CSV table of C-alpha atoms and ligand atoms in Angstrom, one decimal:
chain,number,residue,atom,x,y,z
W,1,UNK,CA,-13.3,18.7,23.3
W,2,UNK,CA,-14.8,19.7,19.9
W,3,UNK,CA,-13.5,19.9,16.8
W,4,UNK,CA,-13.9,24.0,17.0
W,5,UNK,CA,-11.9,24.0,20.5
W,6,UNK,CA,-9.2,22.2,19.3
W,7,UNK,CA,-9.0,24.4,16.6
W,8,UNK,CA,-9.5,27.6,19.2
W,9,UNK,CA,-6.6,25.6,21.2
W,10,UNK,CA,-4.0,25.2,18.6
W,11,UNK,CA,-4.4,29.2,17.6
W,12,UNK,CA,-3.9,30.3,21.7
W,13,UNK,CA,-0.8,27.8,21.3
W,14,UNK,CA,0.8,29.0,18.1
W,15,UNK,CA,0.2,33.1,19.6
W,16,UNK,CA,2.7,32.0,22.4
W,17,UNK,CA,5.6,32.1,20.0
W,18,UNK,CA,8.5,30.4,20.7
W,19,UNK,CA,8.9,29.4,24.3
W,20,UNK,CA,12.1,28.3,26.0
W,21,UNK,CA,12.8,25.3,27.6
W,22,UNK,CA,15.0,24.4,30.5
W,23,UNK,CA,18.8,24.2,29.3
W,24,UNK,CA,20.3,21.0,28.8
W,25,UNK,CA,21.2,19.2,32.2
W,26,UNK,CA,25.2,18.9,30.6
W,27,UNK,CA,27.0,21.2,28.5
W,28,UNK,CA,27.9,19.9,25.4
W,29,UNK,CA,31.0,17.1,25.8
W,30,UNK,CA,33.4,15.2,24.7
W,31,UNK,CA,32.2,11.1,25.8
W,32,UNK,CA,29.0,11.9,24.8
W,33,UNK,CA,30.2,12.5,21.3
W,34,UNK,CA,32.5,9.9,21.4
W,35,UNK,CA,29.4,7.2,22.3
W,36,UNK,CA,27.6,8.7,19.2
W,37,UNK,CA,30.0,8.4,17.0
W,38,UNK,CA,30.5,4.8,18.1
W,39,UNK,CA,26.8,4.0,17.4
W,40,UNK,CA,26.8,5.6,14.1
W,41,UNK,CA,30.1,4.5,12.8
W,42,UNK,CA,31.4,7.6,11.6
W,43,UNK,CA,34.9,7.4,12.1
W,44,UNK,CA,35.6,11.4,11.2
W,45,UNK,CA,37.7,12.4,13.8
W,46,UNK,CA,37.4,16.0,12.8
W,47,UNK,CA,34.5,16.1,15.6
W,48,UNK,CA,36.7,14.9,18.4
W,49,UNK,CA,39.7,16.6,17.2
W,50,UNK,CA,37.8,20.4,17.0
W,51,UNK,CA,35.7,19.6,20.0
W,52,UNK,CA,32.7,20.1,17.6
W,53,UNK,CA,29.5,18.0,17.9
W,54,UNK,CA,27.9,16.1,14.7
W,55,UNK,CA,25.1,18.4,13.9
W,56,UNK,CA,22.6,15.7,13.9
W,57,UNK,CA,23.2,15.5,17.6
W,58,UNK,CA,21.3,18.4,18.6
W,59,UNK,CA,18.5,16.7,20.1
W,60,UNK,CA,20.8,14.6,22.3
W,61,UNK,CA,21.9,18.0,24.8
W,62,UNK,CA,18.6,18.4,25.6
W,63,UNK,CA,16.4,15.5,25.9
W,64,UNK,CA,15.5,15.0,29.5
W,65,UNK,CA,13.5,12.2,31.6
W,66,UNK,CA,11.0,13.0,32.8
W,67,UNK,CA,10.7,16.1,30.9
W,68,UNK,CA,11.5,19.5,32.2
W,69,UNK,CA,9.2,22.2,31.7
W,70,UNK,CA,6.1,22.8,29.4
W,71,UNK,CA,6.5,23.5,26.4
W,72,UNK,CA,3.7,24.7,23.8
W,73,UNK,CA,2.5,21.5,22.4
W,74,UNK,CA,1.8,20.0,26.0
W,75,UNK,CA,-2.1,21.1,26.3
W,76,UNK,CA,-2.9,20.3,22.6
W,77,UNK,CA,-1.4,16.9,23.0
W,78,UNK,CA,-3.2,15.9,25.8
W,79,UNK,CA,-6.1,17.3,24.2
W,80,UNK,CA,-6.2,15.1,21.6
W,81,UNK,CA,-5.5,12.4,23.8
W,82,UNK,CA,-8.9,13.5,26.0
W,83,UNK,CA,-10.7,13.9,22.6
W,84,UNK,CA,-10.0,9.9,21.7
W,85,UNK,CA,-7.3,10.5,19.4
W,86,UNK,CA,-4.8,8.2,21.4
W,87,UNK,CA,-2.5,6.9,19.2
W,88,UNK,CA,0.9,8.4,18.4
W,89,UNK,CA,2.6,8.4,15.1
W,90,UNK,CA,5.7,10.7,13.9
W,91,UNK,CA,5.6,11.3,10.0
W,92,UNK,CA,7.8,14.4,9.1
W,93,UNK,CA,11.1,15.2,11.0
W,94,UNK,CA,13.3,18.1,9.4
W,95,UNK,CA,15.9,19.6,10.8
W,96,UNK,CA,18.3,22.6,9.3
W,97,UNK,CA,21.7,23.2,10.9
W,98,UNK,CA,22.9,26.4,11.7
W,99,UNK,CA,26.6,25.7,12.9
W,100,UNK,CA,28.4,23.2,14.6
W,101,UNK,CA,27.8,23.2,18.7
W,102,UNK,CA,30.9,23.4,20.7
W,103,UNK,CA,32.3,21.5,23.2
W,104,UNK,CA,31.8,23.0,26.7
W,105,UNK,CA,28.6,25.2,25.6
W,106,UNK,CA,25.1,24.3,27.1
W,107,UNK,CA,22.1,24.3,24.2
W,108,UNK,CA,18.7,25.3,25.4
W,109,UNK,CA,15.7,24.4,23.4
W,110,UNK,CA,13.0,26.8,22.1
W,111,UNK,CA,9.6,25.0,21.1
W,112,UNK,CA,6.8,26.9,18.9
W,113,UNK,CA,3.7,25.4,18.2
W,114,UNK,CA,2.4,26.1,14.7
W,115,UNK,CA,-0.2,24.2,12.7
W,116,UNK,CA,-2.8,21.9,13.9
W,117,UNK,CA,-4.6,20.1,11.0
W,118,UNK,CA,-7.8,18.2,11.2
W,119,UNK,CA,-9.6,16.0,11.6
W,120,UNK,CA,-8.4,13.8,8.5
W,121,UNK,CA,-8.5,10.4,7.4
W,122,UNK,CA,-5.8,8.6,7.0
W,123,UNK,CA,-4.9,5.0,6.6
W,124,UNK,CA,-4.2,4.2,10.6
W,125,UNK,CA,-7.8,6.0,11.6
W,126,UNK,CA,-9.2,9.7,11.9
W,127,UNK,CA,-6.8,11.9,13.1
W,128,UNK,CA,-4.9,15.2,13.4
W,129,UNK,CA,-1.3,16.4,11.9
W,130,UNK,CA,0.3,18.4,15.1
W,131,UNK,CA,2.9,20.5,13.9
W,132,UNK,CA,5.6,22.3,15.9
W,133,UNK,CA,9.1,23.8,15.7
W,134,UNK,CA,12.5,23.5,17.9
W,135,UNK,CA,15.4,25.8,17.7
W,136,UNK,CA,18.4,25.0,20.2
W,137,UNK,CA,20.4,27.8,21.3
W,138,UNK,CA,23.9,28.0,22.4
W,139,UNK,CA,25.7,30.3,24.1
W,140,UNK,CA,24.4,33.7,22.8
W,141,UNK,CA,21.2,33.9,21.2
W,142,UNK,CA,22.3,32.5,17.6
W,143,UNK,CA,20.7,29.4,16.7
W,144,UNK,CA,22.9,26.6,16.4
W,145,UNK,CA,19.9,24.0,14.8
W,146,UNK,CA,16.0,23.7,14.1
W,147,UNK,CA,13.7,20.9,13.7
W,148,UNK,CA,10.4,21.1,12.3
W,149,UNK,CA,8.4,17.9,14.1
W,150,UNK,CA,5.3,17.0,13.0
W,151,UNK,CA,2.9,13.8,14.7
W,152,UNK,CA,-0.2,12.4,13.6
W,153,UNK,CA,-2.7,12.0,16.8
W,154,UNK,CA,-5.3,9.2,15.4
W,155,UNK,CA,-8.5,7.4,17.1
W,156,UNK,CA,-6.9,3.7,16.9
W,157,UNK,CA,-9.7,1.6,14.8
W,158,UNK,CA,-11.8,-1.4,17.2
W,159,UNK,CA,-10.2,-5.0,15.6
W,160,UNK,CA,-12.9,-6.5,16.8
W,161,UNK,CA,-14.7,-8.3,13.9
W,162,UNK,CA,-12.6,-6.7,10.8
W,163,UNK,CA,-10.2,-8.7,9.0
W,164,UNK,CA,-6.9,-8.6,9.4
W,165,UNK,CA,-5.9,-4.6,8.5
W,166,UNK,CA,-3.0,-3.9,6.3
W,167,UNK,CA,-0.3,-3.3,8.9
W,168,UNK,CA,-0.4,0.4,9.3
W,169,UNK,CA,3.6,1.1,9.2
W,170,UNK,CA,4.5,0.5,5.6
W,171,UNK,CA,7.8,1.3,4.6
W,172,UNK,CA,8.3,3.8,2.4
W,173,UNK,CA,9.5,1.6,-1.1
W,174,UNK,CA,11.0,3.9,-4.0
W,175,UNK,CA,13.6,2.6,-6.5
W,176,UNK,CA,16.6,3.0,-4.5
W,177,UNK,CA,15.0,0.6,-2.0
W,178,UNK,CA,12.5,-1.8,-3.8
W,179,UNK,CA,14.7,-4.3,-4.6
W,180,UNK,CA,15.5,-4.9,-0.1
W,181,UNK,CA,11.7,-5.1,0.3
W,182,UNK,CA,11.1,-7.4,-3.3
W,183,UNK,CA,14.2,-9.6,-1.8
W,184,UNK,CA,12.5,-9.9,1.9
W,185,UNK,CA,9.3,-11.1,0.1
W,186,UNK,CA,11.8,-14.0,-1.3
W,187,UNK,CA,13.5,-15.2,1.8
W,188,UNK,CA,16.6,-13.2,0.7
W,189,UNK,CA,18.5,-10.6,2.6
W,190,UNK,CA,19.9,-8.6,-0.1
W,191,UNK,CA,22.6,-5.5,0.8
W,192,UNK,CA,23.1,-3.0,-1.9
W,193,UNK,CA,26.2,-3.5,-3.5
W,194,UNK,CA,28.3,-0.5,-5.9
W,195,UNK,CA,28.7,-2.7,-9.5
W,196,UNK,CA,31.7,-0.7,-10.1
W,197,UNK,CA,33.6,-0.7,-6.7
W,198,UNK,CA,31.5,-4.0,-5.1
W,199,UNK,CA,31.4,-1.5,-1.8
W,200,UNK,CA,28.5,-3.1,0.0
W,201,UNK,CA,26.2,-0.2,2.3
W,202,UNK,CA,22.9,-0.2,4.2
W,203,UNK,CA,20.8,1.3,4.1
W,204,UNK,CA,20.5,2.1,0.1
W,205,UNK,CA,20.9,5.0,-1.5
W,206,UNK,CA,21.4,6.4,-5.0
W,207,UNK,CA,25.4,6.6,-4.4
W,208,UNK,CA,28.3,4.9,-3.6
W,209,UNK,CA,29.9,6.2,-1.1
W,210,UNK,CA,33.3,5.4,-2.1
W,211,UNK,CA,33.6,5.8,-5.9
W,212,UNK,CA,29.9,8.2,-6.2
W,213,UNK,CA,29.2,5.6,-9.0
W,214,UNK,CA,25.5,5.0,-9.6
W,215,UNK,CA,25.5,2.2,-10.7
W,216,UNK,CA,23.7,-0.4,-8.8
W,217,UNK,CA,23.6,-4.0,-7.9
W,218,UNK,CA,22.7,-6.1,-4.6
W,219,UNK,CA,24.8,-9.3,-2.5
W,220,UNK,CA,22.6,-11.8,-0.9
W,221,UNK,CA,23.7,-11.8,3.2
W,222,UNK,CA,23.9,-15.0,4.6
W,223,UNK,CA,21.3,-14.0,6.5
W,224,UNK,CA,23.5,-14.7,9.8
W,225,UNK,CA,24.6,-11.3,12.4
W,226,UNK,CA,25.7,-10.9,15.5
W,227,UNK,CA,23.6,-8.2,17.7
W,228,UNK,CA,25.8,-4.8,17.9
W,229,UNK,CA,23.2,-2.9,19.7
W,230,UNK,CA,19.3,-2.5,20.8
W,231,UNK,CA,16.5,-1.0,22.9
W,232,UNK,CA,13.9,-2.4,24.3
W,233,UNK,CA,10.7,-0.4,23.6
W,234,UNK,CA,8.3,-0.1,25.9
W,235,UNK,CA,6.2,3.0,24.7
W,236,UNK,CA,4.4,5.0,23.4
W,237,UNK,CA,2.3,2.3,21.9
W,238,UNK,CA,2.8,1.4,18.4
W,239,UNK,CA,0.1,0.8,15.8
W,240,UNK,CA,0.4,-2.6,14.8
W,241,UNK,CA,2.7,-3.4,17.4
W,242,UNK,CA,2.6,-5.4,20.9
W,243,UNK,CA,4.9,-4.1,23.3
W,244,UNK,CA,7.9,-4.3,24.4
W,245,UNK,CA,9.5,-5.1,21.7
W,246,UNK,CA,13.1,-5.8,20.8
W,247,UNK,CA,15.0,-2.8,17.9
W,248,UNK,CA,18.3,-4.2,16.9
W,249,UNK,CA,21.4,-3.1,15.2
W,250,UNK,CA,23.1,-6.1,13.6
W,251,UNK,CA,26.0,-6.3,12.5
W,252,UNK,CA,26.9,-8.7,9.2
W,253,UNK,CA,29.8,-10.3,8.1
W,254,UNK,CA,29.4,-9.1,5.1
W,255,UNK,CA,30.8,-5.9,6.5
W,256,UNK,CA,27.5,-3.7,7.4
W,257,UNK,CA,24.7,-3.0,9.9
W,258,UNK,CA,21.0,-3.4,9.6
W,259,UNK,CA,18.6,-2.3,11.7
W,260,UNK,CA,15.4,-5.2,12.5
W,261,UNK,CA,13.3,-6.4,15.4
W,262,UNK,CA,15.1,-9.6,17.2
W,263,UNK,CA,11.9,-12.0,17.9
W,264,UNK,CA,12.1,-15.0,19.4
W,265,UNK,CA,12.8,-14.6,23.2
W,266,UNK,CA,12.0,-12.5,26.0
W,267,UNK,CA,13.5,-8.8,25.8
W,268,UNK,CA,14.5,-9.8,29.0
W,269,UNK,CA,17.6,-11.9,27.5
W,270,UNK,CA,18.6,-10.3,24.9
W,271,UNK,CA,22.1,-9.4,24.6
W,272,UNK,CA,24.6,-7.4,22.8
W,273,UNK,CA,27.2,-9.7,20.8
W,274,UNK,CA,24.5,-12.6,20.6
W,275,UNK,CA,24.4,-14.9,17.6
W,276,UNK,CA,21.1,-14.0,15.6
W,277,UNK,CA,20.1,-15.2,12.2
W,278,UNK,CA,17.7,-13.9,10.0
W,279,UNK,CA,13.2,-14.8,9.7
W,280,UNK,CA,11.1,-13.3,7.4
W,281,UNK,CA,8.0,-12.2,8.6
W,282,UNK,CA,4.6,-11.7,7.0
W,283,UNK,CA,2.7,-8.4,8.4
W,284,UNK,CA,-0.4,-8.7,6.2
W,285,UNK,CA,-0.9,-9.4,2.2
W,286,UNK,CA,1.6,-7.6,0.9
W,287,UNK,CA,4.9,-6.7,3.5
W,288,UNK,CA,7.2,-8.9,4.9
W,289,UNK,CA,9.7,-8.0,7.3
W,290,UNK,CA,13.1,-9.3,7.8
W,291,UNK,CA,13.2,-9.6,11.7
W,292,UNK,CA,15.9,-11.5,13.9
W,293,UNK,CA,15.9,-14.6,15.9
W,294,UNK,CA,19.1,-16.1,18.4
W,295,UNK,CA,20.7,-18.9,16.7
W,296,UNK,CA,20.6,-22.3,18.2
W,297,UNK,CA,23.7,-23.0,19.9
A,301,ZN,ZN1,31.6,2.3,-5.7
């Protein structure tokens, strides 16, 4: 496809409008929230108690495999993907919450395509920014979130023969998080820490969440965790990446959870509760990345 039928494409998508989905396969409900707020350890019962969901479950109703339905962004996806443009990166997710969804009610998504830009370069290859927007409903036609979701579609770059690229997923370093990515570079684990209250949390941010104090300092981990949770990913591919590959939650001693790759043996026997300690490593010149191998016995 050329670049002008893409573009003719994306228009004939975005004049659909908003297209519903099927509904979620389960109402809204009570274990489901209960698992979630497990994961995320957010102990606010006010969820359970009010039968409410955590807004930033909205996705969860919904998400069906395989897939149900088409949706808008179907043909210009697999457009792309018949135009060379196979890889697969997300780079802007924002969602806006309308009101809380209720236990009991069933949330139907609503997907409109809108903005197709391209081609561009960009530092994983030449690609496209696809651009769309989900509103889940509840019962009745109010909105009860939206997400705008937007992917870059890229044409992977050949290795062959180039040196080593800078490894394309490069964390996004600003002052509230420098000091994690200066400390990895030195073999050191280090978990923002409040100066005023010593409250340790991960990932950083500009304020304590006890006291609001902003004033900042960091502990050194031991570098030793036990494995709290983890998928195993097997796709879409990942630029950079070989699959599958192992995403952990670890838990510390010190008293918080980081998230980090655990390397070191198959997916196959990886296990929640296992011992895992800490190894630092290199992706190109410039990033290294704390990742997670099973302790020796
Ligand atoms: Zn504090």
């Amino acid at each position: 496809m050329t670049e002008a039928e893409l573009r003719e494409l994306a228009g004939k998508q975005a004049a659909l409008g908003e297209v519903r989905g099927a509904p979620g396969p389960d109402p809204v409900n009570a274990p489901m929230i209960r698992h979630w707020l497990a994961a995320m350890g957010d102990t606010n019962p006010a969820y359970l108690d009010k039968g409410l969901a955590p807004p930033a479950m909205a996705q969860v109703w919904t998400m069906q495999a395989p897939r149900q339905g088409r949706s808008p962004v179907d043909d210009p996806m697999a457009a792309l993907d018949g135009a060379g443009y196979t890889g697969v990166v997300a780079t802007n997710c924002e969602q806006t919450y309308h009101r809380y969804a209720r236990v009991g009610e069933r949330l139907t998504p609503a997907t409109r395509f809108t903005d197709l830009a391209g081609p561009k370069q960009t530092a994983l290859g030449v690609g496209y920014f696809a651009t769309w927007n989900v509103t889940w409903y509840g019962d009745g036609d109010e909105p009860v979130a939206e997400m705008l979701f937007r992917v870059l579609k890229f044409r992977p770059r050949q290795g062959a023969g180039e040196e080593r690229p800078p490894y394309p997923l490069q964390p996004a370093v600003n002052q509230d998080t420098a000091f994690f990515w200066e400390g990895a570079k030195s073999g050191e684990l280090r978990i923002q820490t409040c100066a005023d209250c010593g409250r340790l949390r991960h990932p950083p941010g500009p304020l304590c969440t006890r006291c609001r104090s902003s004033h900042l300092t960091y502990t050194v981990a031991s570098g030793h965790g036990t494995l709290y949770s983890y998928v195993v990913h097997h796709h879409p591919p990942v630029p950079g990446r070989e699959t599958p590959f192992v995403v952990g939650v670890v838990e510390l001693p010190e008293g918080v959870r980081v998230v980090g790759n655990v390397v070191g043996c198959p997916p196959g026997e990886v296990e929640i509760g296992m011992a895992l300690r800490v190894a630092y490593r290199p992706m190109d010149d410039r990033l290294v990345l704390p990742m997670w191998i099973p302790e020796e016995p």
